[in-house]
Structures are given as C-alpha cells and as structure tokens.
Coordinates of C-alpha atoms in Angstrom, one line a residue:
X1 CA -25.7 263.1 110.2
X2 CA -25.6 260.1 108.3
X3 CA -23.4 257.2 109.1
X4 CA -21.9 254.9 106.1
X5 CA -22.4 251.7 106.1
X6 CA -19.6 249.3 106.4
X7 CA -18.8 246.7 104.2
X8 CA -18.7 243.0 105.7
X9 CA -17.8 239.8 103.8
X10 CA -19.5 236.8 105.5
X11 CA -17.1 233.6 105.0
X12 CA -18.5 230.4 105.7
X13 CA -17.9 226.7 104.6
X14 CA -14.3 225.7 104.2
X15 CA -11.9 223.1 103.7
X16 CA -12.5 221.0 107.2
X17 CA -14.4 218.6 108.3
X18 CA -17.1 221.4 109.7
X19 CA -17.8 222.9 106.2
X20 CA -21.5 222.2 106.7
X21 CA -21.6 223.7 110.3
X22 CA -20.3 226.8 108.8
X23 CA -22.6 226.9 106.4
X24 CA -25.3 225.8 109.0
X25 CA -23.7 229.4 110.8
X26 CA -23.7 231.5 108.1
X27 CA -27.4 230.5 107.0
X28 CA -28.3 231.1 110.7
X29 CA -26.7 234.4 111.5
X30 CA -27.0 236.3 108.0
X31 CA -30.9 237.3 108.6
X32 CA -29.6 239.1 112.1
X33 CA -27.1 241.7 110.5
X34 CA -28.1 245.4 110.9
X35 CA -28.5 246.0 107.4
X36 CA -28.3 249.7 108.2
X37 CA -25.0 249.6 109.4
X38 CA -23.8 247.1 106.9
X39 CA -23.4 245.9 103.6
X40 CA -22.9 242.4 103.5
X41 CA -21.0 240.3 100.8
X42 CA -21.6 236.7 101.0
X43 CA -17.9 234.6 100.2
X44 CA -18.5 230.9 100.5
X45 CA -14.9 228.3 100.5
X46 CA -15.4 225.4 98.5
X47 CA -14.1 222.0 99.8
X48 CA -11.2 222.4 97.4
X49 CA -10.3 225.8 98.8
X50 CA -11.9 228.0 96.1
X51 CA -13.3 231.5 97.4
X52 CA -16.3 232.2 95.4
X53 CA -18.4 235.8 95.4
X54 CA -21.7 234.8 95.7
X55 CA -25.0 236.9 95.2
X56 CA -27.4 237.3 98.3
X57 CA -29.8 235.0 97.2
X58 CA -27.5 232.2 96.6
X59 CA -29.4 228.8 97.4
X60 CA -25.9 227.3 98.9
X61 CA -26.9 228.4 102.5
X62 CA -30.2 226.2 101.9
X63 CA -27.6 223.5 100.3
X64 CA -25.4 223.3 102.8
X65 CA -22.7 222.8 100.5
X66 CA -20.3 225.0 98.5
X67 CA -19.2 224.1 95.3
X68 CA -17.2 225.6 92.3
X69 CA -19.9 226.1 90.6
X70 CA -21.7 228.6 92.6
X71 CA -20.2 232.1 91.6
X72 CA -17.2 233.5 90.0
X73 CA -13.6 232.5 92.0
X74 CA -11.9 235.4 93.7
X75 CA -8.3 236.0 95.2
X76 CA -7.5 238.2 98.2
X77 CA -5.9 241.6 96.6
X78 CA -3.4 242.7 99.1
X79 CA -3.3 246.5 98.1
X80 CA -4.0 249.3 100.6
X81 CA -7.6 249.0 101.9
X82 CA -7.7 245.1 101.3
X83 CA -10.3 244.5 98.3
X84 CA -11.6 241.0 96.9
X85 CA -10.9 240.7 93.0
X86 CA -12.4 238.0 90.6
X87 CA -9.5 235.6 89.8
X88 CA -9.9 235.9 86.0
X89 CA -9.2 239.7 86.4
X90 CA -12.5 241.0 84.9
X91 CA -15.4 243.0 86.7
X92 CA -15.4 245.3 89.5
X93 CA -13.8 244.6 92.8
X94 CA -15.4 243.6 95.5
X95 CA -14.4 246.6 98.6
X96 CA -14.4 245.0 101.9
X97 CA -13.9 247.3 105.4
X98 CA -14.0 244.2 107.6
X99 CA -14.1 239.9 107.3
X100 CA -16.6 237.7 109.8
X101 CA -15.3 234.2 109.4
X102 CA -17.4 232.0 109.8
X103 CA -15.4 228.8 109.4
X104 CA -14.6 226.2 112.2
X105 CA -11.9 224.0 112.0
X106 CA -8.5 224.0 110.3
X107 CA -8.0 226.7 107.3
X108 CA -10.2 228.7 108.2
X109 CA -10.7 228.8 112.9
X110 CA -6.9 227.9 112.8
X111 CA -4.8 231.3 111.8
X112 CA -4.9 230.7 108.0
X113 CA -7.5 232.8 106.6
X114 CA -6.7 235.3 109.6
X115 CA -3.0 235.4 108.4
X116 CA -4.6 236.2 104.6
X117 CA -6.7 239.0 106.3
X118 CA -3.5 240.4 108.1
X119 CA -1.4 240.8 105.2
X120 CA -4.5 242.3 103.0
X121 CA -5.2 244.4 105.9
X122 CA -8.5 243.5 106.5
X123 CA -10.4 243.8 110.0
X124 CA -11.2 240.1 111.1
X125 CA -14.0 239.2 113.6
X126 CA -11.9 237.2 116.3
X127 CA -8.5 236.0 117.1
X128 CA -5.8 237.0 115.4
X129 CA -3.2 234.4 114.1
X130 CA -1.5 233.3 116.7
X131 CA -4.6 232.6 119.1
X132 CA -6.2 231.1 116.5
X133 CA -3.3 228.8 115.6
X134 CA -3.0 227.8 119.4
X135 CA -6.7 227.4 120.4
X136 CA -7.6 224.9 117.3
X137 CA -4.1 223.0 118.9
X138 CA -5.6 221.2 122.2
X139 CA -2.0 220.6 123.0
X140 CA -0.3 224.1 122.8
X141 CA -3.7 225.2 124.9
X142 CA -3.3 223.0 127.5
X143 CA 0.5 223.9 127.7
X144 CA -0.3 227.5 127.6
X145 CA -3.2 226.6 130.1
X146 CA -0.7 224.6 132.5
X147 CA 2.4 227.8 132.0
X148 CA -0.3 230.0 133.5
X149 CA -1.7 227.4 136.7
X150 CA -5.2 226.7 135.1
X151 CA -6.6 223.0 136.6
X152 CA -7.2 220.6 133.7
X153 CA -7.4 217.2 132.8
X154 CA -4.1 215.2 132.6
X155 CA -3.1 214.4 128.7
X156 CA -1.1 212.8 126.6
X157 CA 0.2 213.1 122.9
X158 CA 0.7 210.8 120.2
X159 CA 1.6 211.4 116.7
X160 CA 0.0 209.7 113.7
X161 CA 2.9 208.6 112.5
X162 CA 4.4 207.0 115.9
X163 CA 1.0 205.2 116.0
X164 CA 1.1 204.2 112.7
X165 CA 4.3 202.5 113.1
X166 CA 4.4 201.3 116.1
X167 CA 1.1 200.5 117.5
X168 CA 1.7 198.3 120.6
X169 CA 4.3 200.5 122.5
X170 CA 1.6 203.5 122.5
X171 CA -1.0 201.3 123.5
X172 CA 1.0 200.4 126.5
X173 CA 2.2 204.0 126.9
X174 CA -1.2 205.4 127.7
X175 CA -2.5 202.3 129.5
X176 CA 0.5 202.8 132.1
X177 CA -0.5 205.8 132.6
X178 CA -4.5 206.1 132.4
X179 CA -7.0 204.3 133.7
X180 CA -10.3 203.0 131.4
X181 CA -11.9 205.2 130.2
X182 CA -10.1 207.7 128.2
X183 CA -10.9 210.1 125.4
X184 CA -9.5 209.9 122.5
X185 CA -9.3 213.5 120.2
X186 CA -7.4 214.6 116.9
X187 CA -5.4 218.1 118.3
X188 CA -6.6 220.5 115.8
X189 CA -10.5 219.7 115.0
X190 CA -13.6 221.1 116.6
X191 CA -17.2 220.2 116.9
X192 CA -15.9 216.8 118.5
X193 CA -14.9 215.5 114.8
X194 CA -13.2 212.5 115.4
X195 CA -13.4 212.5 119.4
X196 CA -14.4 208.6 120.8
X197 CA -14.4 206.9 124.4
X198 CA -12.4 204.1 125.2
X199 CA -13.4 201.2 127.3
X200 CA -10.6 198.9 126.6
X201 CA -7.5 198.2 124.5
X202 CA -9.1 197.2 121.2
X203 CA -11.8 200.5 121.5
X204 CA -8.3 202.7 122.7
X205 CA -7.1 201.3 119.2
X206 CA -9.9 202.3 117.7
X207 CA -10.6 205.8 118.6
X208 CA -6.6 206.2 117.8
X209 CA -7.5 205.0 114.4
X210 CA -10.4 207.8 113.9
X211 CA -8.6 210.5 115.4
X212 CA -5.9 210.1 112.9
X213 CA -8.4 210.6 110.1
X214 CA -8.3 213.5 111.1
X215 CA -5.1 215.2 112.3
X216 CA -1.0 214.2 112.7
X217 CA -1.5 214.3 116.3
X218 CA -4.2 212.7 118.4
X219 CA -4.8 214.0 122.1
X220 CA -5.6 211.2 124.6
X221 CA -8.0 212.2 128.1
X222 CA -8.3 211.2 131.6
X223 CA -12.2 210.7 131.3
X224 CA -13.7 213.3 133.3
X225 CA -16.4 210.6 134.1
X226 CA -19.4 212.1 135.9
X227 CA -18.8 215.8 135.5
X228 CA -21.0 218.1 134.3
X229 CA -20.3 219.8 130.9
X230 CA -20.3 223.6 131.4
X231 CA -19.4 226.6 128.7
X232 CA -19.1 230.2 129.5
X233 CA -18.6 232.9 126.4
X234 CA -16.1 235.5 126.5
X235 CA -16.0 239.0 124.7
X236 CA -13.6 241.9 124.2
X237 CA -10.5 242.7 123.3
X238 CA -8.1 244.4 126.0
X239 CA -10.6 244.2 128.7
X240 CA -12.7 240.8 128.0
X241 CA -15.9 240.1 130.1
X242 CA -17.3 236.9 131.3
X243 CA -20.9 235.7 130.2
X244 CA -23.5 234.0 132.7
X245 CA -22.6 230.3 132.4
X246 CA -24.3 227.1 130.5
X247 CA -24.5 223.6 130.8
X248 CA -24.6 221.2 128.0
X249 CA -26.7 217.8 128.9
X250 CA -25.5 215.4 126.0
X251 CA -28.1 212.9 124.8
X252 CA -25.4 210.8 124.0
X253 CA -22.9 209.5 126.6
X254 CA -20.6 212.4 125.6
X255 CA -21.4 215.7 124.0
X256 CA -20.2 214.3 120.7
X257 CA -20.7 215.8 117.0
X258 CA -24.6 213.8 116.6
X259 CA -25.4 215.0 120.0
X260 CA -24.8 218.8 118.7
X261 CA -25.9 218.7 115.3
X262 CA -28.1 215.9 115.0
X263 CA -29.6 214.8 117.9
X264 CA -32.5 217.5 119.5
X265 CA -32.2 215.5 123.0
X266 CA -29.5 217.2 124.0
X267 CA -30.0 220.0 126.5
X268 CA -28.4 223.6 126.8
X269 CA -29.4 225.3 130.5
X270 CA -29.1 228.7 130.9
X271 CA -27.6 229.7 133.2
X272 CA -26.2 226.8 134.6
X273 CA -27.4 225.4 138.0
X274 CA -24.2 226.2 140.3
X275 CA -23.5 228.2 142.8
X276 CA -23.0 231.5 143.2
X277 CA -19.1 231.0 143.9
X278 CA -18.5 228.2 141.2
X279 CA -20.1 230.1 138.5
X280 CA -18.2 233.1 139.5
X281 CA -15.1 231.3 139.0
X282 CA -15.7 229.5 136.1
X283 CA -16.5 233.1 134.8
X284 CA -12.7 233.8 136.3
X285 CA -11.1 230.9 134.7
X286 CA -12.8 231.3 131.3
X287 CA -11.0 235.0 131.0
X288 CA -7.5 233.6 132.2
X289 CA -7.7 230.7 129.5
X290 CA -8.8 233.8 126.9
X291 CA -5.7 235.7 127.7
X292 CA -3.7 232.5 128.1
X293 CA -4.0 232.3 124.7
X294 CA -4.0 235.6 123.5
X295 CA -7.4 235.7 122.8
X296 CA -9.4 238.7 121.5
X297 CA -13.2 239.5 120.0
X298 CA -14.8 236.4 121.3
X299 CA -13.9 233.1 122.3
X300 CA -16.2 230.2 124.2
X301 CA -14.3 228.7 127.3
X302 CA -15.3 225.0 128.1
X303 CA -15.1 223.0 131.6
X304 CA -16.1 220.0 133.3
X305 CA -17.0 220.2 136.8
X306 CA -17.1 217.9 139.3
X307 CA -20.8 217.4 140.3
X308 CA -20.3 216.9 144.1
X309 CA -17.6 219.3 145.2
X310 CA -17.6 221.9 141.8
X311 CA -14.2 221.7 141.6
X312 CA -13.1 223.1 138.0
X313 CA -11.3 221.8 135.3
X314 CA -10.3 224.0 132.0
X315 CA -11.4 221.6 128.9
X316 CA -10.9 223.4 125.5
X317 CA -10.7 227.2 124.3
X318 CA -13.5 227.3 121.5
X319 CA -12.1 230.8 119.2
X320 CA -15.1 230.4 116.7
X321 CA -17.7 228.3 118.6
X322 CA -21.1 227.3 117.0
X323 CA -23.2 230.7 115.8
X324 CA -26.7 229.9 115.4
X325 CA -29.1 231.8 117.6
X326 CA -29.9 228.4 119.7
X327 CA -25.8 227.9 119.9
X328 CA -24.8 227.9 123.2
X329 CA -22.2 231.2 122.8
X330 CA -25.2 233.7 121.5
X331 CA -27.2 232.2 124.4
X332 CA -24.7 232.6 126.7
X333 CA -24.9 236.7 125.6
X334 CA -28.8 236.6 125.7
X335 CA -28.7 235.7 129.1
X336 CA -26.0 237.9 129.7
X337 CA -28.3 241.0 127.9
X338 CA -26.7 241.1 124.7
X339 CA -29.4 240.2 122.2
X340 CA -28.0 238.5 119.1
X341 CA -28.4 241.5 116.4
X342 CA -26.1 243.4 119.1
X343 CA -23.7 240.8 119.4
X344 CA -23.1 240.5 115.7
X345 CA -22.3 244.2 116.0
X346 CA -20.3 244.3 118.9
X347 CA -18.0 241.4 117.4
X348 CA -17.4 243.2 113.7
X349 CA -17.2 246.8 116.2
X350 CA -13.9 244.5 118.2
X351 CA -12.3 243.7 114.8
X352 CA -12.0 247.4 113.6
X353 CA -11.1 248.4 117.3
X354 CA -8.3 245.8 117.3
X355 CA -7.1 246.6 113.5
X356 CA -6.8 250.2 114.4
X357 CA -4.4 249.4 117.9
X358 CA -2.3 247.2 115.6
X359 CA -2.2 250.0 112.9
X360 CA -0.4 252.5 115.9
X361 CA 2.5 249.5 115.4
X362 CA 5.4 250.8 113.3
X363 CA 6.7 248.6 110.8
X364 CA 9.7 250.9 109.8
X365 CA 12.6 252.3 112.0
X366 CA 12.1 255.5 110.8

C-alpha cells in the first residue's frame, strides 16, 4: 500500500546574525531528504523578515543570501491544517504537513517562528517555544541548569544599557569578582557571534562593547582555561537518547565563529578521547540540561572538561546546532548509527509525534 508523501517547508536564512549559516544548512542538508517520503517546499527569510516561496532550483542556496527579490512574499495562514499563502492573495496555496527550521539565532532558533507554527498549527522540527526561547538565553539556561544541580562555569550579567551608562562601575563589578581571563558573550546569539576573550581591563571593555552589538544583555565567563571543548547530541522527545561524544580542537585560541566557518584547522574527533566513565556522564548530563530546558526533537549539549581530572562543566544548550553533514550534531549520530538521510527523517517523524500529544490537550472546558 502506498504511503503519501508529506509535505515539508525547509526555512532557512533569517533575520540574525547567522542568516548565512542557515543558508550554509539548508544548501547542505536539502540533497539528503527522502524524496519518497517528502515533498519539500523551499521558504527562505530575507534579512528584513520577508518569507519568500521559492522554486527548487533557486540559486539563493549557492548565494548564500536571501533577498526580496527572490520569489513571491508569503504570510502564515492560520486556518485548520496550517497552509502558506502568497501575501498579495493570488495563486494557489502552498499546503504544508510539517516546518524544518533551519534558522539559528534570534527570530527564527529563539521561539518566534516556533510560536508562528503553533498558532498555524503546523508540526515544527525541534523545541517548542518555550525551550527555544530559554536555550537561545545563556542566562535563563544556566539558571534553569543551576535549579536542577548541573556543574557549570560561574557567570555574571550585564545589561547593555547599564554598560552603556555606566561603564566603570561594571568594569570593577566583574573584575572583583573574576580573575583574567574571562569571556565575554551577547545572551541570545549562537555560532559564537560576538563572543571575545579578555586579558585585561581595556580588552574586558572591548568584548563588552561587541557583545552589545549584538544583544541587551551580555554574559561574562570564568575562562575555562585549558579544558577541552566537548559536544554530545541529543534526540527524542519524551524519552531523549544520548549520542557518542565529540571534541572540537579550535584552530583559534577559542572555538570562535572563523574557527567554525572559516577556518578548516579546526578539528572535530569522533568520538571523543575520554574515558569510559566521563563520556558516560557527559552523555548523562547532556539529557538533564535537555530536559532542564524542556527540550524536545534534538538539541546539541556543550561542555568543557577539565583535561587532568575530567571533571564536567555544562557550557551551552545548542536547540538548532550547525546541520551540514561535517557538523558536529549529524556526526555525533553517524557515529552513534544514525546515518544523515535517517536523521533528517527521524527529526520531521518527532515533530508530528509531538504535534499529535499536544493535539490530545483540550483547549475548551467542555
């Protein structure tokens, strides 16, 4: 008996910062899809925020850019069955069963475009809103992290605008309580946009200065100096698994955006050279910070450990990590024995599971 095809809109690009890693994931991961089980309809996000319905053959994933003028603009329609429509009204409209979002960073990895696909009620590859919102927030994760006993790196928070204002008192803030060096992060970016090292007062200024480029609120580090980098995937929804676990060998001093996306020096290891009883509970942890969260589909776990003892600290909960084959989550699976084509599947297979349980919710007293 035949089987029909679902029908999956690929997001990618975006309004953040990452809008060419998106694209960079979307180009990757498109060729992969089992095009017998689904029909795929490419959406790309302008800069500006436009949605755009755009034809298979579309040169934009070559481009690396989205722009207005790639297709006709659509809105979300939020009638029964959740359907794309051209903004202007005219042609046919675009069906969709279930959404892969494919965008990292804010308005698109940060609840936004998840809270669109709620209220059309559209099956969405990954977290739901609320996990989204607090994973892309390094501060409610680490609070969420600390409510529920997980070891991490001691923090701090400061506001753009405090910063802004009054520059000196912060700067003595965090130097009475860190040592040199620190890390300096905005809260709500990935792909280490705007993350620097700090050396001294005037680079601590500095790295406050880029972080706010990015974000209201910038996240300040112990340093971790000397640990190894190590990333272990998780997958599933009630029941989540634990991949094998990776290491990530920066070329750089720090893992930092040119070390991921530029710079081919950088090393991924698979698996990871640890023990037996580290790995295993790295594997632990990375499930606790998933459900710390409220995590569900897929989700990459990051940690630093200490290269003498491997003693474990949680770093950052990752709800849309990197996609490309050669990114570290699909490796992470590989090694694990999910081949990439399966994993694709698995995660759109999650959504639908997880749309149906939240469809067994009334949303009337009677």
């Amino acid at each position: 008996m035949s089987v029909s095809k679902r029908r999956l809109a690929v997001l990618f690009g975006g309004r953040s910062a990452e809008h060419e890693v998106s694209v960079s994931s979307a180009r990757a991961m498109l060729p992969h899809v089992d095009r017998e089980r689904f029909d795929v309809q490419l959406v790309g996000i302008s800069k500006s925020g436009e949605w755009l319905a755009l034809p298979p053959d579309t040169n934009v994933l070559a481009s690396g850019l989205v722009t207005s003028a790639a297709a006709p603009r659509l809105v979300v329609d939020h009638r029964p069955g959740g359907t794309f429509m051209h903004a202007d009204g005219s042609g046919a409209p675009i069906a969709v069963d279930v959404v892969f979002p494919l965008l990292h960073g804010p308005f698109g990895e940060d609840g936004t475009v998840q809270g669109v696909m709620e209220l059309a009620g559209i099956p969405t590859v990954g977290c739901g809103v609320a996990a989204s919102a607090v994973a892309m927030d390094k501060e409610l994760t680490k609070r969420l992290c600390k409510a529920d006993g997980l070891p991490q790196v001691d923090y701090h928070v400061v506001r753009r605008s405090r910063w802004e204002q009054r520059p000196e008192p912060v700067l003595f803030e965090i130097e009475g309580r860190f040592e040199y060096p620190v890390f300096v992060k905005p809260a709500r970016m990935g792909s280490s946009v705007g993350v620097s090292a700090a050396h001294d007062r005037d680079a601590l200024a500095a790295a406050l200065t880029e972080a706010a480029r990015f974000d209201t609120k910038m996240i300040v580090e112990t340093a971790a100096s000397g640990y190894r980098e190590i990333e272990c995937a998780v997958l599933g929804n009630a029941a989540p698994e634990a991949s094998v676990v990776g290491e990530i060998v920066p070329a750089n001093a720090f893992y930092d955006y040119q070390a991921k996306y530029a710079d081919e020096a950088s090393k991924l290891i698979v698996p990871a050279e640890l023990s037996e009883a580290a790995s295993e509970e790295i594997r632990t942890l990375a499930v606790a910070a998933f459900r710390a969260v409220g995590a569900s589909g897929l989700a990459r776990v990051d940690f630093f450990v200490h290269p003498d003892d491997e003693s474990v600290l949680v770093n950052e909960v990752n709800t849309m990590p990197g996609f490309t084959p050669i990114s570290m989550y699909p490796r992470l699976w590989e090694a694990s024995g999910i081949p990439y084509s399966e994993l694709i599947t698995r995660l759109i297979d999650l959504a639908c599971e997880r749309a149906e349980e939240h469809r067994r919710s009334q949303t009337s007293l009677n």
